[in-house]
Amino acid sequence: MSENDNLLEADGKNEVESKETAPTQETTNELENVIEVKVEKTEAELETTSELLDAEEKPETEAEKIDHVDEIEASNAEDAEDESNAERHELEEKDYHAMTMDQLVTEFNMLLKHQKVQTISKHINEIKGEFNSKFSALLDEKKEEFINEGGKEIDFYYINDTKKLFNSLYKEYKQSINSYYKDREQNLKQNLENRLQIIEDIKGLLNVEENMGTTYKTFKELQEKWRNAGPIPRDKYNNAWNTYHHHVERFYDFLHLNNDLRDMDFKHNLDQKLKIIERAEELAKDENTNRSFRELQVLHKLWKEELGPVGKAHREVIWERFSAATKTIHDKRQAYYADMDKAHEKNLERKEEIIAQINAVNEDSTSSHSIWQKKIKTVEQLREDFFNAGKVPLKVNEATWAKFKDSVRTFNRGKNKFYKELKKDQYENLSKKKDLIKIAEDNKDSEDFTTVTPLMKKIQNEWKKIGHVPRRDSDKIWKQFKGACNHYFDRMHAERKAKDQHLYDAFDKKTKLLDGLKALELSEDPKADIQILQAKISEWKDVGYVPQNKRYIDGKFYKAIDDAFDKLKMDKSKLEMIKFESKLENLANSDDTRLLDNEQNFIRKKISEVKAKINQLENNLQFFSNVKEDNPLVKEVHKNIDNHKKQLDTWKAKLTKVRGMYS
C-alpha cells in the first residue's frame, strides 16, 4: 500500500455532492412556456388585466434583483428541497482548526449519531479537511522517522487507531448521505410533477363556465394543494413559484366580475404582510445577525409561498418597507462578516509570527540533548498556539498551512538528524558497557577479594562516565551489570561478616546496653548514681569493638551517659571532671594513642584561648584605674575574670588527667 492510501480522499475531489433532480426536457419546456403563455382578451379584458397586474407585486427582472433579496431566495431554494434542511442553521459553529485529531473524530461521531445526515455536510467537510491536514503532517513526521531509522520509502506505511475510526465514520456518512439523496430524488421529481399539474388545473379554471363562487372555491382548494405539494428541486424552485404566481394573477384578472372575493383576499394578504413587515423591522434591531437572518428567511418564505397579491395602492409601500428591513439585516450581516474578516487577518498575523518563531528555532545551531529537548517543547507549544490562533482568510488558508508544515518539517528533519547521530554515539556507548558487563560477570564469583574488589569499583566508575545508550537497551544492560556487581559484593560482605561475626555480636550487646541506659531511673543519691553510671561505662568497654560501619553506637552511648550525668545534683566542676574521666576511659587504647593525642592538643588549645581572654580582660581593667571598685562595669569585668580562671583550672586538671593516661 502506498503512502497516499493513508489519506482518505485528502484532496476532497470525491466529496459527496448534493444530488439535484434532473428535469426532463418536457418539464423544462413546460415551465418556460407557462411563463410565456399569452391569453387573448377583449379590449375590456386587457384593461382589467392590466389593472389587476398593476395591483400585484410583479416579479423583478434579472437586472432589478437586489443582492440582499437574492441571498435569501437562494437559501430558501436550498431549504425547499427538504424542510429539515433548515436545521443546518441551528448547528453550533465550532473551531475545528483548533481541535486535535481525536477531538475531530469525537465531533464527527456526535454529528453522525445525533443530527440528520442532510444537515451536517458543511461541518463534515470542515472536519474532514482539518483531519486530513493534521494526519498528513503526522504522516510526514512518521515517514521521516522511518527513513532515518534505515527504512526504505517504498516500504513505508502508517495508520493509527484514530485514523481507522475516522475512515469508518466517513464510510458510514457516505453511505447514509448517498441513500438519502437517492430516496429524495424520486420524491422531488414526483412533487414537481404534482405542482405542474396544479398549475395546469388553475389554468383550466379560466375556461370553465360555471358559477363564480364554485370556481373560486375550486381555486382555493388548488391553492391548498399547492401549499401541501412538498419540496421540489432547488433549481426549479423560483421558476415554479413564478409560474404559479403568474397563473394565480391571471385567475384574479378573470375574477373582476366578483370584486368582493378579490378585495377580501387583498385585505387578508395586506394584513398578513404588514405583520411580516413589523416582525422584519423588529429583527432589524436585533444584534444577533445570524438569528435575525434565519428568521428573515422564514418571513420571505411566508411572503412568497403563503400570501398572494395586495391592492395597487399598497404595493410599492409595503414592498419598500419589507425590502428596507431586509437590507438593514443584510447590511448588518455583511458588517459582521467584515469584522470576522478583520479577525481572520489578525489571526493570520499571529500565525505568521508563530511560523517565524519556529523558523528562528530552526536557525539555532546549538546542539545537545538538553537543548533539543527544550526546542521540542518550544515547537510543541508553538504548534498548539498555531492551531488555537483561529481561522485565517480563506484565500491564504492553504498557503499559510503549507508554510507552517514546511517549518515544522524542517524542524523535524533537524531533530531527526541530531538524534540519528546521537544514536550512533549511544550504540558505541552500548558496546563499551557490554564490555564492562563481561568483566563484571567474569569476576563475580572470584574468591580473590583483595585483587577483584578494586577492579569491580573501577568498572563501576567507568560505567558512570560512559554516557547514554539506546533507551530500549538501557534498563536491560543496567540490570545485567548491577546484578553481576551486587552478586560479587554480596559474597564479599557475607564472607567478611562471617569473619567478623564477634564484632556483630558485640554490636547486638551494645544495642541492648544502650536501651537499658536510656530506660535507667537515677536515685537522689549522686554518689550511688555515679557508681551506677561508671559501672555502665565499664560494662560497655568490656563488650569490645563493633564493626567499622556500626561505630556510631559509641557516640550514642556516651551522649546518653552525659545526659544522665547532667541530671545529677552536684557541683558542676566536679561533674565536668567525672564526665571527662569517663570520656578518657573510652579514648584509652594501649595500641593506638592517636585519640588521646587529639584530645591533649584540643585541651592545650582551649587553655591558650582561656589565658588570652583573661589577659584581655585584665588589660581592660587598666582603663578603669581611676574608677571605684564598686562600679558595676568594673565588677562585671572582675566576675568574668574569675569565671575564666575557674575554666582554666578545669582545663588544666583535664590536661593532667590526659597526661596520666600515657603511663
Tab-separated table of N, CA and C in Angstrom, residues 506 509-510 513 535-545 558:
chain	number	residue	atom	x	y	z
A	506	ALA	N	29.002	-8.166	69.333
A	506	ALA	CA	29.270	-7.058	70.259
A	506	ALA	C	28.302	-5.905	69.999
A	509	LYS	N	25.011	-6.651	71.631
A	509	LYS	CA	25.070	-6.456	73.085
A	509	LYS	C	25.027	-4.974	73.429
A	510	LYS	N	25.791	-4.170	72.678
A	510	LYS	CA	25.825	-2.736	72.972
A	510	LYS	C	24.472	-2.071	72.701
A	513	LEU	N	22.575	-2.701	75.824
A	513	LEU	CA	23.070	-1.851	76.911
A	513	LEU	C	22.592	-0.414	76.751
A	535	ALA	N	29.755	2.034	86.302
A	535	ALA	CA	29.641	0.589	86.059
A	535	ALA	C	29.124	0.339	84.637
A	536	LYS	N	28.183	1.155	84.217
A	536	LYS	CA	27.661	1.038	82.844
A	536	LYS	C	28.777	1.272	81.824
A	537	ILE	N	29.639	2.267	82.131
A	537	ILE	CA	30.739	2.570	81.209
A	537	ILE	C	31.706	1.397	81.148
A	538	SER	N	32.005	0.815	82.288
A	538	SER	CA	32.928	-0.329	82.325
A	538	SER	C	32.344	-1.513	81.552
A	539	GLU	N	31.058	-1.741	81.781
A	539	GLU	CA	30.398	-2.844	81.074
A	539	GLU	C	30.450	-2.621	79.566
A	540	TRP	N	30.240	-1.385	79.160
A	540	TRP	CA	30.272	-1.036	77.724
A	540	TRP	C	31.664	-1.327	77.132
A	541	LYS	N	32.709	-0.923	77.891
A	541	LYS	CA	34.069	-1.129	77.387
A	541	LYS	C	34.417	-2.607	77.314
A	542	ASP	N	33.883	-3.374	78.263
A	542	ASP	CA	34.188	-4.798	78.290
A	542	ASP	C	33.611	-5.535	77.074
A	543	VAL	N	32.544	-4.989	76.508
A	543	VAL	CA	31.926	-5.642	75.337
A	543	VAL	C	32.899	-5.671	74.181
A	544	GLY	N	33.683	-4.623	74.022
A	544	GLY	CA	34.692	-4.592	72.972
A	544	GLY	C	34.246	-3.847	71.721
A	545	TYR	N	34.957	-4.118	70.633
A	545	TYR	CA	34.731	-3.380	69.382
A	545	TYR	C	33.508	-3.908	68.618
A	558	TYR	N	27.759	7.412	74.760
A	558	TYR	CA	28.366	8.452	75.593
A	558	TYR	C	27.525	9.731	75.621
